Amino acid sequence: MEILKKPLLTEKVAQLTEKLNRYVFKVDHRANKIQIKQAIENMYGVNVTAVNTMKYTGKLKSRNTKAGLVTGRAATYKKAVITLKDGETIDFYSTI
């Protein structure tokens, strides 16, 4: 099971990172806080002080096509907000 799917990089997350030293990741929906903390510490070599998680249900979507109204649902996902120890950072662009 791959716990960390990808980091979320939005304006809101950028503000969290600057002010509170927090980073946001999409994670596997079966992962718990302890597993997420270990995965972050192993991958980036930082000390995690807190992990907050939230589950999102995918939005209901519909569109008109030749065949009529087609309805579906966007994928559900789990998001983790990681708080790091003061003075530590994660650089996502170092490997590019």
Coordinates of N, CA and C in Angstrom, one line a residue:
M1 N 0.9 -1.2 0.0 CA 0.0 0.0 0.0 C 0.9 1.2 0.0
E2 N 0.7 2.1 -1.0 CA 1.5 3.3 -1.1 C 0.7 4.4 -0.3
I3 N 1.2 4.8 0.8 CA 0.5 5.7 1.7 C 0.3 7.1 1.1
L4 N 1.4 7.7 0.7 CA 1.4 9.1 0.2 C 1.1 9.0 -1.3
K5 N 0.0 9.7 -1.7 CA -0.3 9.7 -3.1 C 0.4 10.9 -3.8
K6 N 0.1 12.1 -3.3 CA 0.8 13.3 -3.9 C 0.6 14.5 -3.0
P7 N 1.5 15.5 -3.0 CA 1.3 16.7 -2.2 C 0.2 17.6 -2.9
L8 N -0.5 18.3 -2.1 CA -1.5 19.3 -2.7 C -0.8 20.6 -2.6
L9 N -0.8 21.3 -3.8 CA -0.2 22.6 -3.9 C -1.2 23.6 -4.4
T10 N -1.8 24.3 -3.4 CA -2.8 25.3 -3.8 C -2.4 26.6 -3.0
E11 N -3.1 27.7 -3.3 CA -2.9 29.0 -2.6 C -3.1 28.9 -1.1
K12 N -4.2 28.2 -0.8 CA -4.6 28.0 0.6 C -3.5 27.2 1.4
V13 N -3.0 26.2 0.7 CA -1.9 25.4 1.3 C -0.6 26.2 1.4
A14 N -0.4 27.0 0.4 CA 0.8 27.9 0.5 C 0.8 28.8 1.7
Q15 N -0.4 29.3 2.0 CA -0.5 30.2 3.2 C -0.3 29.4 4.5
L16 N -0.8 28.2 4.5 CA -0.6 27.3 5.7 C 0.9 27.0 5.9
T17 N 1.6 26.8 4.8 CA 3.0 26.5 4.8 C 3.8 27.7 5.3
E18 N 3.5 28.9 4.8 CA 4.2 30.0 5.2 C 4.0 30.4 6.7
K19 N 2.7 30.4 7.1 CA 2.4 30.9 8.5 C 2.6 29.8 9.6
L20 N 2.2 28.6 9.3 CA 2.1 27.6 10.3 C 3.0 26.4 10.1
N21 N 3.8 26.4 9.1 CA 4.7 25.3 8.7 C 4.0 24.0 8.6
R22 N 2.9 24.0 7.8 CA 2.1 22.8 7.6 C 2.1 22.5 6.1
Y23 N 2.0 21.2 5.8 CA 2.0 20.7 4.4 C 0.8 19.8 4.3
V24 N 0.2 19.7 3.0 CA -1.0 18.9 2.8 C -0.7 17.9 1.7
F25 N -1.1 16.6 2.0 CA -0.9 15.5 1.1 C -2.2 14.8 0.9
K26 N -2.4 14.2 -0.4 CA -3.5 13.3 -0.6 C -2.9 11.9 -0.2
V27 N -3.6 11.2 0.6 CA -3.1 9.9 1.2 C -4.1 8.8 0.9
D28 N -3.6 7.5 1.1 CA -4.4 6.4 0.9 C -5.6 6.4 1.9
H29 N -6.8 6.1 1.5 CA -7.9 6.2 2.4 C -7.9 5.2 3.6
R30 N -7.1 4.2 3.5 CA -7.0 3.2 4.6 C -5.9 3.5 5.6
A31 N -5.0 4.5 5.3 CA -3.9 4.8 6.2 C -4.4 5.6 7.4
N32 N -3.7 5.3 8.6 CA -4.0 6.0 9.8 C -3.0 7.0 10.0
K33 N -3.1 7.8 11.1 CA -2.2 8.9 11.4 C -0.8 8.4 11.6
I34 N -0.7 7.3 12.3 CA 0.7 6.8 12.7 C 1.4 6.4 11.4
Q35 N 0.7 5.7 10.5 CA 1.3 5.3 9.2 C 1.7 6.5 8.4
I36 N 0.9 7.5 8.3 CA 1.2 8.7 7.6 C 2.4 9.4 8.1
K37 N 2.5 9.6 9.4 CA 3.6 10.2 10.1 C 4.9 9.5 9.8
Q38 N 4.9 8.1 9.8 CA 6.1 7.4 9.5 C 6.5 7.5 8.1
A39 N 5.5 7.5 7.2 CA 5.8 7.7 5.7 C 6.4 9.0 5.4
I40 N 5.9 10.1 6.0 CA 6.5 11.5 5.8 C 7.9 11.5 6.4
E41 N 8.1 11.0 7.6 CA 9.5 11.1 8.2 C 10.5 10.3 7.4
N42 N 10.1 9.1 6.9 CA 11.0 8.3 6.1 C 11.3 8.9 4.7
M43 N 10.3 9.5 4.1 CA 10.5 10.0 2.7 C 11.3 11.3 2.7
Y44 N 10.9 12.2 3.6 CA 11.5 13.6 3.6 C 12.6 13.8 4.7
G45 N 12.7 12.9 5.7 CA 13.7 13.1 6.7 C 13.5 14.3 7.6
V46 N 12.2 14.5 8.0 CA 11.8 15.6 8.9 C 11.1 15.0 10.1
N47 N 10.9 15.9 11.1 CA 10.2 15.5 12.3 C 8.8 16.1 12.3
V48 N 7.8 15.2 12.4 CA 6.4 15.6 12.3 C 5.9 15.7 13.7
T49 N 5.2 16.9 14.0 CA 4.7 17.1 15.4 C 3.2 16.7 15.4
A50 N 2.5 16.9 14.3 CA 1.0 16.6 14.3 C 0.6 16.2 12.9
V51 N -0.5 15.3 12.9 CA -1.1 14.9 11.7 C -2.6 15.0 11.9
N52 N -3.2 15.8 11.0 CA -4.7 15.9 11.0 C -5.2 15.4 9.7
T53 N -6.3 14.5 9.7 CA -6.8 13.9 8.5 C -8.2 14.3 8.3
M54 N -8.6 14.3 7.0 CA -10.0 14.5 6.7 C -10.4 13.7 5.4
K55 N -11.6 13.2 5.4 CA -12.1 12.4 4.3 C -13.0 13.3 3.5
Y56 N -12.9 13.2 2.1 CA -13.8 14.0 1.2 C -14.5 13.0 0.4
T57 N -15.8 13.2 0.3 CA -16.7 12.5 -0.6 C -16.7 13.2 -1.9
G58 N -16.6 12.4 -3.0 CA -16.5 13.0 -4.3 C -17.8 13.7 -4.7
K59 N -17.7 14.8 -5.4 CA -18.9 15.5 -5.8 C -19.7 14.8 -6.8
L60 N -21.0 14.9 -6.8 CA -21.9 14.3 -7.8 C -21.9 15.2 -9.0
K61 N -21.6 14.6 -10.2 CA -21.4 15.3 -11.4 C -22.4 14.8 -12.4
S62 N -22.9 15.7 -13.3 CA -23.8 15.2 -14.4 C -23.6 16.1 -15.6
R63 N -23.8 15.5 -16.8 CA -23.7 16.3 -18.0 C -24.6 15.8 -19.0
N64 N -24.9 16.6 -20.0 CA -25.8 16.2 -21.1 C -25.0 15.8 -22.3
T65 N -25.4 14.6 -22.8 CA -24.7 14.1 -24.0 C -25.8 13.7 -25.0
K66 N -25.4 13.1 -26.1 CA -26.3 12.6 -27.1 C -27.2 11.6 -26.5
A67 N -26.7 10.8 -25.7 CA -27.4 9.6 -25.1 C -28.3 10.1 -24.0
G68 N -28.3 11.4 -23.6 CA -29.1 11.9 -22.5 C -28.3 12.3 -21.3
L69 N -28.9 12.4 -20.2 CA -28.2 12.9 -19.0 C -27.3 11.8 -18.4
V70 N -26.0 12.0 -18.3 CA -25.1 11.1 -17.7 C -24.7 11.6 -16.3
T71 N -24.9 10.8 -15.3 CA -24.5 11.2 -14.0 C -23.4 10.3 -13.5
G72 N -22.6 10.8 -12.6 CA -21.4 10.1 -12.0 C -21.0 10.8 -10.8
R73 N -19.8 10.3 -10.2 CA -19.3 10.9 -9.0 C -17.8 11.0 -9.2
A74 N -17.3 12.1 -8.7 CA -15.8 12.3 -8.7 C -15.3 11.4 -7.6
A75 N -14.0 11.0 -7.7 CA -13.4 10.1 -6.7 C -13.4 10.7 -5.3
T76 N -13.6 9.8 -4.3 CA -13.4 10.2 -2.9 C -11.9 10.1 -2.6
Y77 N -11.5 10.9 -1.6 CA -10.1 10.9 -1.2 C -9.9 11.3 0.2
K78 N -8.8 11.0 0.8 CA -8.4 11.4 2.1 C -7.2 12.4 2.1
K79 N -7.3 13.4 2.9 CA -6.3 14.5 2.9 C -5.7 14.5 4.3
A80 N -4.4 14.7 4.3 CA -3.6 14.8 5.6 C -2.9 16.1 5.7
V81 N -3.1 16.8 6.8 CA -2.4 18.1 7.0 C -1.3 17.8 8.0
I82 N 0.0 18.0 7.6 CA 1.2 17.6 8.4 C 1.8 18.9 9.0
T83 N 2.0 18.9 10.3 CA 2.7 20.0 11.0 C 4.1 19.5 11.3
L84 N 5.1 20.3 10.9 CA 6.5 20.0 11.1 C 7.0 20.7 12.3
K85 N 8.1 20.2 12.8 CA 8.9 20.9 13.9 C 9.4 22.2 13.4
D86 N 9.5 23.2 14.3 CA 9.9 24.5 13.9 C 11.3 24.5 13.2
G87 N 11.5 25.2 12.1 CA 12.7 25.3 11.5 C 12.9 24.2 10.4
E88 N 12.0 23.3 10.3 CA 12.2 22.2 9.2 C 11.2 22.5 8.1
T89 N 11.6 22.2 6.9 CA 10.8 22.4 5.7 C 10.9 21.2 4.8
I90 N 9.9 21.1 3.8 CA 10.0 20.1 2.8 C 10.0 20.8 1.5
D91 N 11.1 20.5 0.7 CA 11.2 21.1 -0.6 C 10.8 20.1 -1.7
F92 N 9.6 20.4 -2.3 CA 9.1 19.5 -3.4 C 9.8 19.7 -4.7
Y93 N 10.5 20.8 -4.9 CA 11.1 21.0 -6.2 C 12.5 20.7 -6.3
S94 N 13.1 20.1 -5.3 CA 14.5 19.7 -5.3 C 14.9 18.6 -6.3
T95 N 13.9 17.7 -6.5 CA 14.1 16.6 -7.4 C 13.8 16.8 -8.8
I96 N 13.4 18.0 -9.2 CA 13.0 18.2 -10.6 C 14.2 18.4 -11.5

